[in-house]
Amino acid sequence: MQDAQKLKTTERRLRPKMIEGEHTFGTVSDRIGGITLKRRTPFGWFIGFGIGFLIVQVLMSTITYLLFTGVGVFGNNQPVGWAVPIINFVWWIGIGHAGTLISAILLLLNQKWRTSINRFAEAMTLFAVACAGLFPLLHTGRPWLAYWMFPYPSTMGMWPQFRSPLIWDVFAVSTYATVSLLFWYVGLIPDIATLRDRAKNKYFKIAYGLLSMGWRGSARHWHRYEIAYLLLAGLSTPLVLSVHSIVSLDFSVSQVPGWHATIFPPYFVAGAIFAGFAMVLILCIPLRVWYNLKDFITDAHLIYMGKVMLATGLIVVYGYAMELFFGWYSATEYERFMIYNRVWGGPYWWFYWLLILCNGVSIQFLWFKRFRESAFWLFIISLIVSVGMWLERFVIIITSLHRDFLPSSWGMYSPTMWDVSMFVGTLGLFLTLVFLFVRFLPVISIFEIRTLLPQANVHGHSEDFEENVIDVQDTEKT
Amino acid sequence: MTFRIRKRRRIFVELICSQSRSSAVGTKGNSPVSNRLPAGAVDCEAKNMKENIYGLLAEFDTPTEMVEAANKIREAGYKKTDAFSPFPLHEIDEALGIKRSILPFLVLAGGVIGLLTGLGLTYFVHVYDYPIIVGGRPFFSLPSFIPPSFELTILFAAFTAVFGMILLNGLPQPYHPVFNVPRFALATREKFFLLIERRDEKFDYEETKSFMQSLNPQEVFDVEE
């Protein structure tokens, strides 16, 4: 045997870089802050905002007509008393969930890739919850009396009925909206301070100055700030899981076949995250192109989101399978009829198969690298999933209600033009709010991106950090 | 009248965006102290500067340099110190000897109060004030009261976390002396600063300044009050 020189080399597989290109603390601040502080608003922004704002007018007209006429303008009627308004409510609330998942749960799990997308995912949550809130509020018919749903010592001597899932909903959704707003604002404070110190325009200076509350980056402030941020993440995590669970209890606490199922809470939460990630992808794929943010929202981010979408989508598909199984295993004729009516026997059977196509079949493409790594296909699949999640709520709500226990009270449902215009209007509201947000606030968390830069680590570089190393292989070459 | 409103508005603007000013309002030249000093006093400016001073601020380029310097400052025995960075640095807490905040305990208390509020409210409403039988359940039907109580727990705890953090930090505080240093605007961008306040027992203008210069900073600034 030769006594050859042995070279021992260590190969380390590193996680994909979360920031591409050569960046310093300064360039990061300029690139992200520059979007808001640019002297001229890009022309494309006005087009996008204009389209959104025009559609908001559709919403305004609908609300005006609704308030002058009454909820009879919607298609809801016996036997389908809950219809498109609650479908839209559940759809919007679900979309919001991905924002909290990204900002809270992924923070607790120490997933660095959340940093680039958490800010606008949180903004998306807020706007989605705002759109969602409109539906139950206006569906009450007299929204000016909506405060009756909150517990306060009234002269009528009445209180909310705390055993009702609808009152749980009031508590869950209003807490969710409040905590999401707080979380978002706390995350914004240091970044608004950055904008305040760089703004040239007087009005921007005043606005950012007021919002940043005089943040100066003191070590003691950061210390408490990080504690508060982590605690908020810890509080938001059970909160977000509770919100869609409670929304699902609106249905499953009742006894309608197709609603009364124990699988509803986890199945709704998975569906919410699934729909939410689809919406995050729909927003961030054009955003990173239009605002040249590919250094921060890299292809790796899109691939991760695609994987989360695949995983949650499979949970949802499992939920569909379990619904079929429960119907059969219940040995109740009503449950069995509900499944028969939903899948092939009823007039809405094609909604079910469209749903399976959108949510079950389309995501299978994400198993393949070719689709997962293409922004175009991710965008298309996300659009399909968004439609699919709307159809899921249609299938659950409408097909369960329109044929329940008594054949004599069966009926059909179709939405009116006001149902449609209200939904389209909230899409416009969402679009408008997103455009305003992109224009006036930093879309990516600047201070958290700074911490991802290698030079942010005291004494060392990020490559040496254990958390960035996936596995280590010692190979010996002779 | 208009003039006064304008002036007030200007002061407001200056307060809010105080760090964008190059020189502080009411220091040096027009401060009452310097007006009362006898004209012709040779060391008037230097002495005056010392009296107006809030502390000394050193600028660093990298977090590592700042943390090393902070360690030396603590070892030298300075207590009234602070560091400013564009992002949170965990090492600085140890370097400056910052104690762990009581915030988590406040948040726990907030959560417990929220839980008790939720249970108390539902008990008061459904057992005491407005007892009504729904679905054959007992008046105190705890499982149904869990969701509202849980949401109130989270809500109260989250409010405590956010407002506790803001108030313990002494915010909102639109004016702070460090904003008088023009370069300090970079503290929210890319630079790192260390501050030794004048109220520190060991503070001596000349000595502390030369000590800070020995820490290898980019520059040392006088922070005017």
PDB file of C-alpha atoms in Angstrom, chain A residues 24-27 29-30 151 156-164 167-168 171-176 178-179 182-183 185-186 189-190 193-198 202-203 205-210 212-228 231-232 234-236 238-239 242-243 246 249 253 447-448 450-451 455-460, chain B residues 9 12-13 16-17 19-20 61 63-64 67-68 79 81-93 96 98-101 103-104 107 121-122 124-126 129-130 132-134 137-141 143-145 147-148 150-155 157-159 161-163 165-166 168-174 176 178-179 184-185 187-190 192:
ATOM      1  CA  THR A  24     -24.653  46.275   3.328  1.00  0.00           C
ATOM      2  CA  PHE A  25     -26.845  47.705   6.077  1.00  0.00           C
ATOM      3  CA  GLY A  26     -27.065  50.908   4.051  1.00  0.00           C
ATOM      4  CA  THR A  27     -28.016  49.418   0.692  1.00  0.00           C
ATOM      5  CA  SER A  29     -32.215  50.355   3.922  1.00  0.00           C
ATOM      6  CA  ASP A  30     -32.025  52.292   0.655  1.00  0.00           C
ATOM      7  CA  PRO A 151     -70.975  42.892  26.180  1.00  0.00           C
ATOM      8  CA  MET A 156     -82.172  47.197  27.710  1.00  0.00           C
ATOM      9  CA  GLY A 157     -80.744  44.956  30.415  1.00  0.00           C
ATOM     10  CA  MET A 158     -79.618  42.438  27.808  1.00  0.00           C
ATOM     11  CA  TRP A 159     -76.341  40.617  27.283  1.00  0.00           C
ATOM     12  CA  PRO A 160     -74.827  38.626  24.431  1.00  0.00           C
ATOM     13  CA  GLN A 161     -75.500  34.898  24.529  1.00  0.00           C
ATOM     14  CA  PHE A 162     -72.060  33.500  25.265  1.00  0.00           C
ATOM     15  CA  ARG A 163     -73.022  29.928  24.432  1.00  0.00           C
ATOM     16  CA  SER A 164     -73.450  30.835  20.780  1.00  0.00           C
ATOM     17  CA  ILE A 167     -70.622  35.437  19.720  1.00  0.00           C
ATOM     18  CA  TRP A 168     -67.399  33.419  19.952  1.00  0.00           C
ATOM     19  CA  PHE A 171     -64.615  37.751  20.165  1.00  0.00           C
ATOM     20  CA  ALA A 172     -62.252  35.711  18.004  1.00  0.00           C
ATOM     21  CA  VAL A 173     -62.324  37.937  14.933  1.00  0.00           C
ATOM     22  CA  SER A 174     -62.123  41.241  16.827  1.00  0.00           C
ATOM     23  CA  THR A 175     -59.242  39.934  18.976  1.00  0.00           C
ATOM     24  CA  TYR A 176     -57.542  38.620  15.868  1.00  0.00           C
ATOM     25  CA  THR A 178     -56.577  43.878  17.110  1.00  0.00           C
ATOM     26  CA  VAL A 179     -53.611  41.597  17.835  1.00  0.00           C
ATOM     27  CA  LEU A 182     -50.520  45.475  17.159  1.00  0.00           C
ATOM     28  CA  PHE A 183     -48.079  42.884  15.837  1.00  0.00           C
ATOM     29  CA  TYR A 185     -47.342  48.071  14.126  1.00  0.00           C
ATOM     30  CA  VAL A 186     -44.707  46.876  16.584  1.00  0.00           C
ATOM     31  CA  ILE A 189     -41.771  51.004  14.520  1.00  0.00           C
ATOM     32  CA  PRO A 190     -37.996  50.650  13.843  1.00  0.00           C
ATOM     33  CA  ALA A 193     -37.827  55.431  12.297  1.00  0.00           C
ATOM     34  CA  THR A 194     -35.495  54.589   9.405  1.00  0.00           C
ATOM     35  CA  LEU A 195     -37.872  56.282   6.974  1.00  0.00           C
ATOM     36  CA  ARG A 196     -38.261  59.271   9.316  1.00  0.00           C
ATOM     37  CA  ASP A 197     -34.512  59.835   9.290  1.00  0.00           C
ATOM     38  CA  ARG A 198     -34.313  59.630   5.522  1.00  0.00           C
ATOM     39  CA  LYS A 202     -42.039  67.639   5.335  1.00  0.00           C
ATOM     40  CA  TYR A 203     -45.376  65.836   5.587  1.00  0.00           C
ATOM     41  CA  LYS A 205     -41.341  63.540   8.127  1.00  0.00           C
ATOM     42  CA  ILE A 206     -44.220  64.512  10.387  1.00  0.00           C
ATOM     43  CA  ALA A 207     -46.214  61.362   9.672  1.00  0.00           C
ATOM     44  CA  TYR A 208     -43.269  59.012  10.108  1.00  0.00           C
ATOM     45  CA  GLY A 209     -42.101  61.031  13.119  1.00  0.00           C
ATOM     46  CA  LEU A 210     -45.437  60.580  14.859  1.00  0.00           C
ATOM     47  CA  SER A 212     -42.175  56.011  15.042  1.00  0.00           C
ATOM     48  CA  MET A 213     -42.797  57.616  18.464  1.00  0.00           C
ATOM     49  CA  GLY A 214     -39.187  58.793  18.665  1.00  0.00           C
ATOM     50  CA  TRP A 215     -37.618  55.359  18.241  1.00  0.00           C
ATOM     51  CA  ARG A 216     -33.837  55.715  18.439  1.00  0.00           C
ATOM     52  CA  GLY A 217     -32.584  52.134  18.480  1.00  0.00           C
ATOM     53  CA  SER A 218     -31.381  52.186  22.070  1.00  0.00           C
ATOM     54  CA  ALA A 219     -30.039  48.844  23.325  1.00  0.00           C
ATOM     55  CA  ARG A 220     -32.453  48.890  26.264  1.00  0.00           C
ATOM     56  CA  HIS A 221     -35.350  49.533  23.900  1.00  0.00           C
ATOM     57  CA  TRP A 222     -34.299  46.726  21.589  1.00  0.00           C
ATOM     58  CA  HIS A 223     -34.049  44.411  24.574  1.00  0.00           C
ATOM     59  CA  ARG A 224     -37.671  45.004  25.613  1.00  0.00           C
ATOM     60  CA  TYR A 225     -38.739  45.183  21.993  1.00  0.00           C
ATOM     61  CA  GLU A 226     -37.469  41.701  21.232  1.00  0.00           C
ATOM     62  CA  ILE A 227     -39.146  40.292  24.342  1.00  0.00           C
ATOM     63  CA  ALA A 228     -42.438  41.924  23.389  1.00  0.00           C
ATOM     64  CA  LEU A 231     -44.272  37.180  23.337  1.00  0.00           C
ATOM     65  CA  LEU A 232     -46.648  38.549  20.715  1.00  0.00           C
ATOM     66  CA  GLY A 234     -46.246  33.252  21.187  1.00  0.00           C
ATOM     67  CA  LEU A 235     -49.670  34.771  21.820  1.00  0.00           C
ATOM     68  CA  SER A 236     -50.605  34.991  18.138  1.00  0.00           C
ATOM     69  CA  PRO A 238     -52.699  29.857  19.604  1.00  0.00           C
ATOM     70  CA  LEU A 239     -54.815  32.838  18.596  1.00  0.00           C
ATOM     71  CA  SER A 242     -58.341  29.433  17.543  1.00  0.00           C
ATOM     72  CA  VAL A 243     -59.808  31.898  15.051  1.00  0.00           C
ATOM     73  CA  ILE A 246     -64.083  29.060  16.054  1.00  0.00           C
ATOM     74  CA  LEU A 249     -67.596  25.890  15.036  1.00  0.00           C
ATOM     75  CA  VAL A 253     -71.898  23.128  16.468  1.00  0.00           C
ATOM     76  CA  PHE A 447     -34.317  45.881  10.413  1.00  0.00           C
ATOM     77  CA  GLU A 448     -34.867  42.140  10.293  1.00  0.00           C
ATOM     78  CA  ARG A 450     -30.206  43.705   8.355  1.00  0.00           C
ATOM     79  CA  THR A 451     -29.872  40.951  10.941  1.00  0.00           C
ATOM     80  CA  GLN A 455     -21.789  41.448   8.878  1.00  0.00           C
ATOM     81  CA  ALA A 456     -24.602  41.637  11.448  1.00  0.00           C
ATOM     82  CA  ASN A 457     -23.077  38.808  13.456  1.00  0.00           C
ATOM     83  CA  VAL A 458     -20.736  39.948  16.171  1.00  0.00           C
ATOM     84  CA  HIS A 459     -17.439  38.027  15.826  1.00  0.00           C
ATOM     85  CA  GLY A 460     -18.017  35.957  12.763  1.00  0.00           C
TER      86      GLY A 460
ATOM     87  CA  ARG B   9     -46.445  74.654  13.708  1.00  0.00           C
ATOM     88  CA  PHE B  12     -44.029  71.197  16.279  1.00  0.00           C
ATOM     89  CA  VAL B  13     -42.417  70.097  13.052  1.00  0.00           C
ATOM     90  CA  ILE B  16     -41.222  65.738  15.611  1.00  0.00           C
ATOM     91  CA  CYS B  17     -38.330  65.577  13.196  1.00  0.00           C
ATOM     92  CA  GLN B  19     -32.977  64.658  14.291  1.00  0.00           C
ATOM     93  CA  SER B  20     -33.037  66.296  10.885  1.00  0.00           C
ATOM     94  CA  ASP B  61     -18.814  51.061  11.732  1.00  0.00           C
ATOM     95  CA  PRO B  63     -21.382  45.758  15.505  1.00  0.00           C
ATOM     96  CA  THR B  64     -18.272  43.834  16.561  1.00  0.00           C
ATOM     97  CA  VAL B  67     -19.627  45.466  21.353  1.00  0.00           C
ATOM     98  CA  GLU B  68     -15.885  45.341  22.082  1.00  0.00           C
ATOM     99  CA  LYS B  79     -22.935  52.893  34.473  1.00  0.00           C
ATOM    100  CA  THR B  81     -24.401  54.203  29.225  1.00  0.00           C
ATOM    101  CA  ASP B  82     -26.420  53.265  26.196  1.00  0.00           C
ATOM    102  CA  ALA B  83     -25.888  51.797  22.760  1.00  0.00           C
ATOM    103  CA  PHE B  84     -27.757  52.516  19.543  1.00  0.00           C
ATOM    104  CA  SER B  85     -27.938  50.131  16.634  1.00  0.00           C
ATOM    105  CA  PRO B  86     -30.081  49.739  13.509  1.00  0.00           C
ATOM    106  CA  PHE B  87     -31.127  46.232  14.578  1.00  0.00           C
ATOM    107  CA  PRO B  88     -31.207  44.275  17.845  1.00  0.00           C
ATOM    108  CA  LEU B  89     -27.844  42.943  19.023  1.00  0.00           C
ATOM    109  CA  HIS B  90     -27.959  40.322  21.749  1.00  0.00           C
ATOM    110  CA  GLU B  91     -24.317  40.682  22.688  1.00  0.00           C
ATOM    111  CA  ILE B  92     -24.775  44.313  23.713  1.00  0.00           C
ATOM    112  CA  ASP B  93     -27.067  43.422  26.623  1.00  0.00           C
ATOM    113  CA  LEU B  96     -23.475  47.001  28.835  1.00  0.00           C
ATOM    114  CA  ILE B  98     -28.515  45.445  30.801  1.00  0.00           C
ATOM    115  CA  LYS B  99     -30.791  43.595  33.201  1.00  0.00           C
ATOM    116  CA  ARG B 100     -33.561  41.346  31.959  1.00  0.00           C
ATOM    117  CA  SER B 101     -36.829  43.223  31.623  1.00  0.00           C
ATOM    118  CA  LEU B 103     -42.049  42.651  30.771  1.00  0.00           C
ATOM    119  CA  PRO B 104     -42.739  38.870  30.619  1.00  0.00           C
ATOM    120  CA  VAL B 107     -47.647  40.004  30.202  1.00  0.00           C
ATOM    121  CA  LEU B 121     -68.017  38.243  32.608  1.00  0.00           C
ATOM    122  CA  THR B 122     -69.625  35.043  31.347  1.00  0.00           C
ATOM    123  CA  PHE B 124     -71.912  37.297  35.810  1.00  0.00           C
ATOM    124  CA  VAL B 125     -74.009  37.409  32.641  1.00  0.00           C
ATOM    125  CA  HIS B 126     -75.288  33.842  32.514  1.00  0.00           C
ATOM    126  CA  ASP B 129     -77.554  38.960  35.800  1.00  0.00           C
ATOM    127  CA  TYR B 130     -79.379  37.254  32.934  1.00  0.00           C
ATOM    128  CA  ILE B 132     -81.332  31.883  30.597  1.00  0.00           C
ATOM    129  CA  ILE B 133     -81.418  28.226  29.616  1.00  0.00           C
ATOM    130  CA  VAL B 134     -80.005  27.545  26.160  1.00  0.00           C
ATOM    131  CA  ARG B 137     -77.145  23.433  29.383  1.00  0.00           C
ATOM    132  CA  PRO B 138     -76.442  24.514  32.963  1.00  0.00           C
ATOM    133  CA  PHE B 139     -76.249  28.225  33.715  1.00  0.00           C
ATOM    134  CA  PHE B 140     -72.511  27.961  34.264  1.00  0.00           C
ATOM    135  CA  SER B 141     -71.693  26.016  31.098  1.00  0.00           C
ATOM    136  CA  PRO B 143     -67.066  24.594  27.861  1.00  0.00           C
ATOM    137  CA  SER B 144     -69.066  27.260  26.024  1.00  0.00           C
ATOM    138  CA  PHE B 145     -67.323  29.989  27.996  1.00  0.00           C
ATOM    139  CA  PRO B 147     -63.687  30.527  23.626  1.00  0.00           C
ATOM    140  CA  PRO B 148     -64.556  34.056  24.843  1.00  0.00           C
ATOM    141  CA  PHE B 150     -59.467  32.424  25.808  1.00  0.00           C
ATOM    142  CA  GLU B 151     -59.771  35.324  23.374  1.00  0.00           C
ATOM    143  CA  LEU B 152     -59.804  37.846  26.227  1.00  0.00           C
ATOM    144  CA  THR B 153     -56.696  36.193  27.726  1.00  0.00           C
ATOM    145  CA  ILE B 154     -54.829  36.686  24.464  1.00  0.00           C
ATOM    146  CA  LEU B 155     -56.185  40.201  23.967  1.00  0.00           C
ATOM    147  CA  ALA B 157     -51.775  39.780  27.258  1.00  0.00           C
ATOM    148  CA  ALA B 158     -51.080  41.244  23.815  1.00  0.00           C
ATOM    149  CA  PHE B 159     -52.104  44.728  24.936  1.00  0.00           C
ATOM    150  CA  ALA B 161     -46.926  43.222  25.778  1.00  0.00           C
ATOM    151  CA  VAL B 162     -47.201  46.107  23.321  1.00  0.00           C
ATOM    152  CA  PHE B 163     -48.099  48.981  25.623  1.00  0.00           C
ATOM    153  CA  MET B 165     -42.919  47.623  25.962  1.00  0.00           C
ATOM    154  CA  ILE B 166     -43.729  51.112  24.684  1.00  0.00           C
ATOM    155  CA  LEU B 168     -41.232  50.894  29.768  1.00  0.00           C
ATOM    156  CA  ASN B 169     -39.150  52.260  26.887  1.00  0.00           C
ATOM    157  CA  GLY B 170     -40.395  55.741  27.701  1.00  0.00           C
ATOM    158  CA  LEU B 171     -41.983  56.153  24.278  1.00  0.00           C
ATOM    159  CA  PRO B 172     -43.482  58.177  22.680  1.00  0.00           C
ATOM    160  CA  GLN B 173     -40.558  60.536  23.128  1.00  0.00           C
ATOM    161  CA  PRO B 174     -40.242  62.768  20.076  1.00  0.00           C
ATOM    162  CA  HIS B 176     -34.083  63.154  22.838  1.00  0.00           C
ATOM    163  CA  VAL B 178     -28.922  62.303  20.943  1.00  0.00           C
ATOM    164  CA  PHE B 179     -31.004  63.506  17.996  1.00  0.00           C
ATOM    165  CA  PHE B 184     -27.141  60.139  14.620  1.00  0.00           C
ATOM    166  CA  ALA B 185     -29.676  59.865  11.792  1.00  0.00           C
ATOM    167  CA  ALA B 187     -28.270  54.993  13.775  1.00  0.00           C
ATOM    168  CA  THR B 188     -31.442  53.809  12.095  1.00  0.00           C
ATOM    169  CA  ARG B 189     -29.563  52.991   8.911  1.00  0.00           C
ATOM    170  CA  GLU B 190     -26.111  51.478   9.221  1.00  0.00           C
ATOM    171  CA  PHE B 192     -23.544  51.965  15.674  1.00  0.00           C
TER     172      PHE B 192
END
